[in-house]
Amino acid sequence: MNKQDVIFVAGHQGLVGSAILRCLQRHGFANLLTKTRAELDLTNQAAVQAFFARERPTHVFMAAAKVGGIHANSTYPADFIYSNLQVQTNCIHAAWQSGVQKLLFLGSSCIYPRLAPQPMKEEYLLTGSLEPTNEWYAIAKIAGIKLCQAYRRQYGFNAICAMPTNLYGPGDNFHPENAHVLPALLRRLHEAKERRAPTVVVWGTGSPRREWLHVDDLAEACLFLMAHYEQEEIINVGSGQDLTIAELAVLLKRVVGYAGEVVFDPSKPDGMLKKLLDVSRMTALGWQPKIDLETGVREVYTWFVGQSGQVRR
Ligand code: GDP
């Protein structure tokens, strides 16, 4: 990727896309192409084809996706599978058709089987059944990977696929029900602190383990992969370290400065018991994240408080 290349960041208003945009700007890329949802509906095949034919991007970061936490995934299965299939199919096909030089597709760690050995290696893809709480999203993401691989095999299209672990960062969705655990709990703890509420509810048993990566680290990894990775095989991007939801709640409590108690609600689903990526391929390429969890969470909390009610809810 050269500084004068025309780079399209699909989904530049989301958590991942906005981080990639900031990262490209930091690295001196100036020819950046973005479209809001109102300007370009990525589920509209004709509009997407016309956009690519007209603008002729040379590089594409595919960060546009419908995402959500464990509750949103199981409540809106049709929205998750339809939007993601549609958006990625339209973009990947139009990118190939219009002569894009390289495309990076972002998947998710939930593409791996529910009972995959941990940490999860890239080769475990499609070796077992998926976690039912997010299988709709996972199936769409697996189809996106297969699209990239098929277009590479048949047409020599340079599409690569990165599988990020659970992400967090500024610009996240803080919706109480539909968000992922980290922003949802951060908000709940903050509001409990303000109200002086004695307890805060954490869904599930608190025992599932999750790995976290700051979205600015992911963005750096995406630029690194654009520059250094050319293979058909998917590649994991994570921190290689996990902690339980109970431990995460303690960390968030400390950051927020909430003095009350955390209580667990086991009637809510736990989802996968452990979800940790094997990041040895990324490490062997020479890439590592820089932001440790507590530093990153402190920064996000400062950002959240600074938004004073303007965050996505
Ligand atoms: P997952 O990683 O795909 O399972 O997605 P989530 O981030 O939504 O959930 C991770 C874990 O955190 C699950 O075990 C949830 O039950 C648990 N959890 C605890 N409290 C919350 C909460 O307030 N919101 C969400 N989304 N999950 C929570």
CSV table of N, CA and C in Angstrom, one decimal, residues 158-273:
chain,number,residue,atom,x,y,z
A,158,ASN,N,-6.5,-10.8,-4.6
A,158,ASN,CA,-5.7,-10.7,-3.4
A,158,ASN,C,-6.5,-10.3,-2.2
A,159,ALA,N,-7.3,-11.2,-1.7
A,159,ALA,CA,-8.1,-11.0,-0.5
A,159,ALA,C,-7.6,-11.8,0.7
A,160,ILE,N,-7.4,-11.1,1.8
A,160,ILE,CA,-6.9,-11.8,3.0
A,160,ILE,C,-7.9,-11.6,4.1
A,161,CYS,N,-7.9,-12.6,5.1
A,161,CYS,CA,-8.9,-12.6,6.2
A,161,CYS,C,-8.2,-12.6,7.5
A,162,ALA,N,-8.5,-11.6,8.3
A,162,ALA,CA,-8.0,-11.5,9.7
A,162,ALA,C,-9.2,-11.9,10.7
A,163,MET,N,-8.9,-12.6,11.7
A,163,MET,CA,-9.9,-13.0,12.7
A,163,MET,C,-9.5,-12.4,14.0
A,164,PRO,N,-10.2,-11.2,14.3
A,164,PRO,CA,-9.9,-10.6,15.6
A,164,PRO,C,-10.6,-11.2,16.8
A,165,THR,N,-10.0,-11.1,17.9
A,165,THR,CA,-10.6,-11.6,19.1
A,165,THR,C,-11.7,-10.6,19.6
A,166,ASN,N,-12.2,-10.7,20.8
A,166,ASN,CA,-13.1,-9.7,21.4
A,166,ASN,C,-12.4,-8.3,21.4
A,167,LEU,N,-13.1,-7.3,20.9
A,167,LEU,CA,-12.5,-6.0,20.8
A,167,LEU,C,-13.2,-5.0,21.7
A,168,TYR,N,-12.5,-3.9,22.1
A,168,TYR,CA,-13.1,-2.8,22.8
A,168,TYR,C,-12.3,-1.6,22.4
A,169,GLY,N,-12.9,-0.4,22.7
A,169,GLY,CA,-12.3,0.8,22.3
A,169,GLY,C,-13.3,2.0,22.3
A,170,PRO,N,-12.7,3.2,22.0
A,170,PRO,CA,-13.6,4.3,21.9
A,170,PRO,C,-14.6,4.2,20.7
A,171,GLY,N,-15.8,4.7,20.8
A,171,GLY,CA,-16.7,4.6,19.7
A,171,GLY,C,-17.5,3.3,19.7
A,172,ASP,N,-17.4,2.5,20.7
A,172,ASP,CA,-18.1,1.2,20.8
A,172,ASP,C,-19.6,1.5,21.1
A,173,ASN,N,-20.3,0.4,21.0
A,173,ASN,CA,-21.8,0.4,21.2
A,173,ASN,C,-22.0,0.1,22.7
A,174,PHE,N,-22.6,1.0,23.4
A,174,PHE,CA,-22.8,0.9,24.9
A,174,PHE,C,-24.3,0.6,25.3
A,175,HIS,N,-25.0,0.0,24.3
A,175,HIS,CA,-26.4,-0.3,24.6
A,175,HIS,C,-26.5,-1.3,25.7
A,176,PRO,N,-27.4,-1.1,26.7
A,176,PRO,CA,-27.5,-2.0,27.8
A,176,PRO,C,-27.7,-3.5,27.5
A,177,GLU,N,-28.6,-3.8,26.5
A,177,GLU,CA,-28.9,-5.2,26.2
A,177,GLU,C,-28.1,-5.7,25.0
A,178,ASN,N,-27.9,-4.8,24.0
A,178,ASN,CA,-27.3,-5.3,22.7
A,178,ASN,C,-25.8,-5.3,22.6
A,179,ALA,N,-25.2,-4.6,23.5
A,179,ALA,CA,-23.7,-4.4,23.4
A,179,ALA,C,-23.0,-5.7,23.8
A,180,HIS,N,-21.7,-5.7,23.6
A,180,HIS,CA,-20.8,-6.8,24.2
A,180,HIS,C,-20.6,-6.5,25.7
A,181,VAL,N,-20.0,-7.5,26.3
A,181,VAL,CA,-19.9,-7.4,27.8
A,181,VAL,C,-19.1,-6.2,28.3
A,182,LEU,N,-18.0,-5.9,27.7
A,182,LEU,CA,-17.1,-4.8,28.3
A,182,LEU,C,-17.8,-3.5,28.2
A,183,PRO,N,-18.3,-3.0,27.1
A,183,PRO,CA,-19.0,-1.7,27.1
A,183,PRO,C,-20.3,-1.7,27.9
A,184,ALA,N,-21.0,-2.8,27.9
A,184,ALA,CA,-22.3,-2.9,28.6
A,184,ALA,C,-22.0,-2.8,30.1
A,185,LEU,N,-21.0,-3.5,30.6
A,185,LEU,CA,-20.8,-3.5,32.0
A,185,LEU,C,-20.1,-2.2,32.5
A,186,LEU,N,-19.3,-1.6,31.6
A,186,LEU,CA,-18.7,-0.3,31.9
A,186,LEU,C,-19.8,0.7,32.2
A,187,ARG,N,-20.7,0.7,31.3
A,187,ARG,CA,-21.8,1.7,31.4
A,187,ARG,C,-22.7,1.4,32.7
A,188,ARG,N,-23.0,0.1,32.9
A,188,ARG,CA,-23.8,-0.2,34.0
A,188,ARG,C,-23.2,0.2,35.3
A,189,LEU,N,-21.9,-0.1,35.4
A,189,LEU,CA,-21.1,0.2,36.6
A,189,LEU,C,-21.1,1.8,36.8
A,190,HIS,N,-20.8,2.5,35.7
A,190,HIS,CA,-20.8,3.9,35.8
A,190,HIS,C,-22.1,4.5,36.3
A,191,GLU,N,-23.2,4.0,35.7
A,191,GLU,CA,-24.5,4.5,36.1
A,191,GLU,C,-24.9,4.1,37.5
A,192,ALA,N,-24.4,2.9,38.0
A,192,ALA,CA,-24.6,2.5,39.3
A,192,ALA,C,-23.9,3.4,40.3
A,193,LYS,N,-22.7,3.8,39.9
A,193,LYS,CA,-21.8,4.7,40.7
A,193,LYS,C,-22.6,6.0,40.9
A,194,GLU,N,-23.1,6.5,39.8
A,194,GLU,CA,-23.7,7.8,39.8
A,194,GLU,C,-25.0,7.8,40.7
A,195,ARG,N,-25.7,6.7,40.6
A,195,ARG,CA,-27.0,6.5,41.4
A,195,ARG,C,-26.7,6.1,42.8
A,196,ARG,N,-25.5,5.7,43.1
A,196,ARG,CA,-25.1,5.1,44.4
A,196,ARG,C,-25.9,3.8,44.6
A,197,ALA,N,-26.1,3.0,43.5
A,197,ALA,CA,-26.8,1.7,43.6
A,197,ALA,C,-25.9,0.7,44.4
A,198,PRO,N,-26.5,-0.1,45.3
A,198,PRO,CA,-25.6,-1.0,46.0
A,198,PRO,C,-25.1,-2.2,45.2
A,199,THR,N,-25.8,-2.6,44.2
A,199,THR,CA,-25.4,-3.8,43.4
A,199,THR,C,-25.5,-3.6,41.9
A,200,VAL,N,-24.7,-4.3,41.2
A,200,VAL,CA,-24.7,-4.3,39.7
A,200,VAL,C,-24.8,-5.8,39.2
A,201,VAL,N,-25.7,-6.0,38.3
A,201,VAL,CA,-25.9,-7.4,37.8
A,201,VAL,C,-25.0,-7.7,36.6
A,202,VAL,N,-24.3,-8.8,36.7
A,202,VAL,CA,-23.5,-9.3,35.6
A,202,VAL,C,-24.1,-10.6,35.1
A,203,TRP,N,-24.3,-10.7,33.8
A,203,TRP,CA,-25.0,-11.8,33.2
A,203,TRP,C,-24.2,-13.1,33.3
A,204,GLY,N,-24.9,-14.2,33.5
A,204,GLY,CA,-24.2,-15.5,33.5
A,204,GLY,C,-23.6,-15.8,34.8
A,205,THR,N,-22.7,-16.8,34.8
A,205,THR,CA,-22.0,-17.3,36.0
A,205,THR,C,-20.8,-16.5,36.3
A,206,GLY,N,-20.2,-15.8,35.4
A,206,GLY,CA,-19.0,-15.1,35.6
A,206,GLY,C,-17.8,-15.9,35.3
A,207,SER,N,-18.0,-17.2,35.0
A,207,SER,CA,-16.8,-18.1,34.7
A,207,SER,C,-16.3,-18.2,33.3
A,208,PRO,N,-17.1,-17.8,32.3
A,208,PRO,CA,-16.6,-17.9,30.9
A,208,PRO,C,-15.3,-17.0,30.8
A,209,ARG,N,-14.4,-17.4,30.0
A,209,ARG,CA,-13.1,-16.7,29.8
A,209,ARG,C,-13.2,-16.0,28.4
A,210,ARG,N,-12.7,-14.7,28.4
A,210,ARG,CA,-12.6,-14.0,27.2
A,210,ARG,C,-11.3,-13.3,27.0
A,211,GLU,N,-10.8,-13.2,25.8
A,211,GLU,CA,-9.6,-12.5,25.5
A,211,GLU,C,-9.9,-11.1,24.9
A,212,TRP,N,-9.1,-10.1,25.2
A,212,TRP,CA,-9.5,-8.7,24.8
A,212,TRP,C,-8.3,-8.1,24.0
A,213,LEU,N,-8.7,-7.3,23.0
A,213,LEU,CA,-7.8,-6.5,22.2
A,213,LEU,C,-8.3,-5.1,22.0
A,214,HIS,N,-7.5,-4.1,22.3
A,214,HIS,CA,-7.9,-2.7,22.0
A,214,HIS,C,-8.0,-2.5,20.5
A,215,VAL,N,-9.0,-1.8,20.1
A,215,VAL,CA,-9.3,-1.7,18.6
A,215,VAL,C,-8.1,-0.9,17.9
A,216,ASP,N,-7.4,-0.1,18.6
A,216,ASP,CA,-6.3,0.6,18.0
A,216,ASP,C,-5.1,-0.4,17.7
A,217,ASP,N,-5.0,-1.4,18.5
A,217,ASP,CA,-4.0,-2.5,18.2
A,217,ASP,C,-4.5,-3.3,17.0
A,218,LEU,N,-5.8,-3.6,17.0
A,218,LEU,CA,-6.3,-4.3,15.8
A,218,LEU,C,-6.1,-3.5,14.5
A,219,ALA,N,-6.3,-2.2,14.6
A,219,ALA,CA,-6.1,-1.4,13.4
A,219,ALA,C,-4.6,-1.4,12.9
A,220,GLU,N,-3.7,-1.4,13.9
A,220,GLU,CA,-2.3,-1.5,13.5
A,220,GLU,C,-2.0,-2.8,12.9
A,221,ALA,N,-2.7,-3.9,13.4
A,221,ALA,CA,-2.5,-5.2,12.9
A,221,ALA,C,-3.0,-5.3,11.4
A,222,CYS,N,-4.1,-4.6,11.2
A,222,CYS,CA,-4.7,-4.6,9.8
A,222,CYS,C,-3.8,-4.0,8.8
A,223,LEU,N,-3.2,-2.9,9.2
A,223,LEU,CA,-2.2,-2.2,8.3
A,223,LEU,C,-1.0,-3.1,8.1
A,224,PHE,N,-0.6,-3.7,9.2
A,224,PHE,CA,0.6,-4.6,9.1
A,224,PHE,C,0.3,-5.8,8.1
A,225,LEU,N,-0.9,-6.3,8.2
A,225,LEU,CA,-1.3,-7.5,7.3
A,225,LEU,C,-1.5,-7.0,5.9
A,226,MET,N,-2.0,-5.8,5.7
A,226,MET,CA,-2.1,-5.3,4.3
A,226,MET,C,-0.7,-5.2,3.7
A,227,ALA,N,0.3,-4.9,4.5
A,227,ALA,CA,1.6,-4.7,4.0
A,227,ALA,C,2.4,-6.1,3.9
A,228,HIS,N,2.1,-7.0,4.8
A,228,HIS,CA,3.0,-8.2,4.9
A,228,HIS,C,2.3,-9.5,4.7
A,229,TYR,N,1.0,-9.6,4.5
A,229,TYR,CA,0.4,-11.0,4.5
A,229,TYR,C,-0.3,-11.2,3.1
A,230,GLU,N,-0.1,-12.3,2.5
A,230,GLU,CA,-0.6,-12.5,1.2
A,230,GLU,C,-1.3,-13.9,1.0
A,231,GLN,N,-1.6,-14.6,2.1
A,231,GLN,CA,-2.0,-16.0,2.0
A,231,GLN,C,-3.5,-16.2,2.0
A,232,GLU,N,-3.9,-17.4,1.5
A,232,GLU,CA,-5.3,-17.7,1.5
A,232,GLU,C,-5.8,-18.0,3.0
A,233,GLU,N,-4.9,-18.6,3.8
A,233,GLU,CA,-5.3,-19.0,5.1
A,233,GLU,C,-5.7,-17.8,6.0
A,234,ILE,N,-6.7,-18.0,6.8
A,234,ILE,CA,-7.1,-16.9,7.7
A,234,ILE,C,-6.0,-16.7,8.8
A,235,ILE,N,-6.0,-15.6,9.4
A,235,ILE,CA,-4.9,-15.4,10.5
A,235,ILE,C,-5.6,-14.7,11.7
A,236,ASN,N,-5.3,-15.3,12.9
A,236,ASN,CA,-5.8,-14.8,14.1
A,236,ASN,C,-5.1,-13.5,14.6
A,237,VAL,N,-5.9,-12.6,15.2
A,237,VAL,CA,-5.3,-11.3,15.8
A,237,VAL,C,-5.9,-11.2,17.2
A,238,GLY,N,-5.0,-11.4,18.1
A,238,GLY,CA,-5.5,-11.2,19.5
A,238,GLY,C,-4.3,-10.9,20.4
A,239,SER,N,-4.6,-10.9,21.7
A,239,SER,CA,-3.5,-10.6,22.7
A,239,SER,C,-2.9,-11.9,23.3
A,240,GLY,N,-3.6,-13.0,23.1
A,240,GLY,CA,-3.1,-14.3,23.6
A,240,GLY,C,-3.3,-14.5,25.1
A,241,GLN,N,-4.1,-13.6,25.7
A,241,GLN,CA,-4.3,-13.7,27.1
A,241,GLN,C,-5.8,-13.5,27.4
A,242,ASP,N,-6.3,-14.3,28.3
A,242,ASP,CA,-7.8,-14.2,28.6
A,242,ASP,C,-8.0,-14.1,30.1
A,243,LEU,N,-9.2,-13.7,30.5
A,243,LEU,CA,-9.6,-13.6,31.9
A,243,LEU,C,-11.1,-14.0,32.0
A,244,THR,N,-11.5,-14.3,33.2
A,244,THR,CA,-12.9,-14.6,33.4
A,244,THR,C,-13.8,-13.4,33.4
A,245,ILE,N,-15.1,-13.5,33.1
A,245,ILE,CA,-16.0,-12.4,33.2
A,245,ILE,C,-16.0,-11.8,34.6
A,246,ALA,N,-15.9,-12.7,35.6
A,246,ALA,CA,-15.8,-12.2,37.0
A,246,ALA,C,-14.6,-11.3,37.2
A,247,GLU,N,-13.5,-11.7,36.7
A,247,GLU,CA,-12.2,-10.9,36.8
A,247,GLU,C,-12.3,-9.6,36.0
A,248,LEU,N,-13.0,-9.7,34.8
A,248,LEU,CA,-13.2,-8.5,34.0
A,248,LEU,C,-14.0,-7.5,34.8
A,249,ALA,N,-15.1,-8.0,35.5
A,249,ALA,CA,-16.0,-7.2,36.3
A,249,ALA,C,-15.2,-6.5,37.4
A,250,VAL,N,-14.3,-7.2,38.0
A,250,VAL,CA,-13.4,-6.6,39.1
A,250,VAL,C,-12.6,-5.4,38.5
A,251,LEU,N,-12.0,-5.7,37.3
A,251,LEU,CA,-11.1,-4.7,36.7
A,251,LEU,C,-12.0,-3.5,36.3
A,252,LEU,N,-13.2,-3.7,35.8
A,252,LEU,CA,-14.0,-2.6,35.4
A,252,LEU,C,-14.5,-1.8,36.6
A,253,LYS,N,-14.8,-2.5,37.7
A,253,LYS,CA,-15.2,-1.8,38.9
A,253,LYS,C,-14.1,-0.9,39.4
A,254,ARG,N,-12.9,-1.4,39.4
A,254,ARG,CA,-11.7,-0.6,39.8
A,254,ARG,C,-11.6,0.6,39.0
A,255,VAL,N,-11.7,0.5,37.7
A,255,VAL,CA,-11.5,1.6,36.7
A,255,VAL,C,-12.6,2.6,37.0
A,256,VAL,N,-13.8,2.2,37.1
A,256,VAL,CA,-14.9,3.1,37.3
A,256,VAL,C,-14.9,3.7,38.7
A,257,GLY,N,-14.4,3.0,39.6
A,257,GLY,CA,-14.4,3.5,41.0
A,257,GLY,C,-15.8,3.2,41.7
A,258,TYR,N,-16.4,2.1,41.3
A,258,TYR,CA,-17.7,1.7,41.9
A,258,TYR,C,-17.5,0.9,43.2
A,259,ALA,N,-18.1,1.4,44.2
A,259,ALA,CA,-17.8,0.7,45.5
A,259,ALA,C,-18.8,-0.4,45.9
A,260,GLY,N,-19.9,-0.6,45.1
A,260,GLY,CA,-20.9,-1.6,45.5
A,260,GLY,C,-20.5,-3.0,45.1
A,261,GLU,N,-21.5,-3.9,45.1
A,261,GLU,CA,-21.2,-5.3,44.9
A,261,GLU,C,-21.6,-5.7,43.5
A,262,VAL,N,-20.9,-6.7,43.0
A,262,VAL,CA,-21.3,-7.3,41.7
A,262,VAL,C,-22.1,-8.6,42.0
A,263,VAL,N,-23.3,-8.8,41.4
A,263,VAL,CA,-24.0,-10.0,41.6
A,263,VAL,C,-24.2,-10.7,40.2
A,264,PHE,N,-24.1,-12.0,40.2
A,264,PHE,CA,-24.3,-12.7,38.9
A,264,PHE,C,-25.7,-13.2,38.7
A,265,ASP,N,-26.1,-13.2,37.4
A,265,ASP,CA,-27.5,-13.7,37.1
A,265,ASP,C,-27.3,-14.9,36.2
A,266,PRO,N,-27.3,-16.1,36.8
A,266,PRO,CA,-27.1,-17.3,36.0
A,266,PRO,C,-28.2,-17.7,35.1
A,267,SER,N,-29.3,-17.0,35.1
A,267,SER,CA,-30.4,-17.3,34.2
A,267,SER,C,-30.1,-16.7,32.8
A,268,LYS,N,-29.0,-15.9,32.7
A,268,LYS,CA,-28.6,-15.4,31.4
A,268,LYS,C,-27.5,-16.3,30.8
A,269,PRO,N,-27.4,-16.4,29.5
A,269,PRO,CA,-26.5,-17.4,28.9
A,269,PRO,C,-25.0,-17.0,29.1
A,270,ASP,N,-24.2,-18.0,29.3
A,270,ASP,CA,-22.7,-17.8,29.4
A,270,ASP,C,-22.1,-17.8,28.0
A,271,GLY,N,-22.7,-18.4,27.0
A,271,GLY,CA,-22.0,-18.5,25.7
A,271,GLY,C,-20.8,-19.5,25.8
A,272,MET,N,-19.8,-19.2,25.0
A,272,MET,CA,-18.7,-20.1,25.0
A,272,MET,C,-17.9,-20.0,26.3
A,273,LEU,N,-17.5,-21.2,26.8
A,273,LEU,CA,-16.9,-21.2,28.1
A,273,LEU,C,-15.5,-20.6,28.0
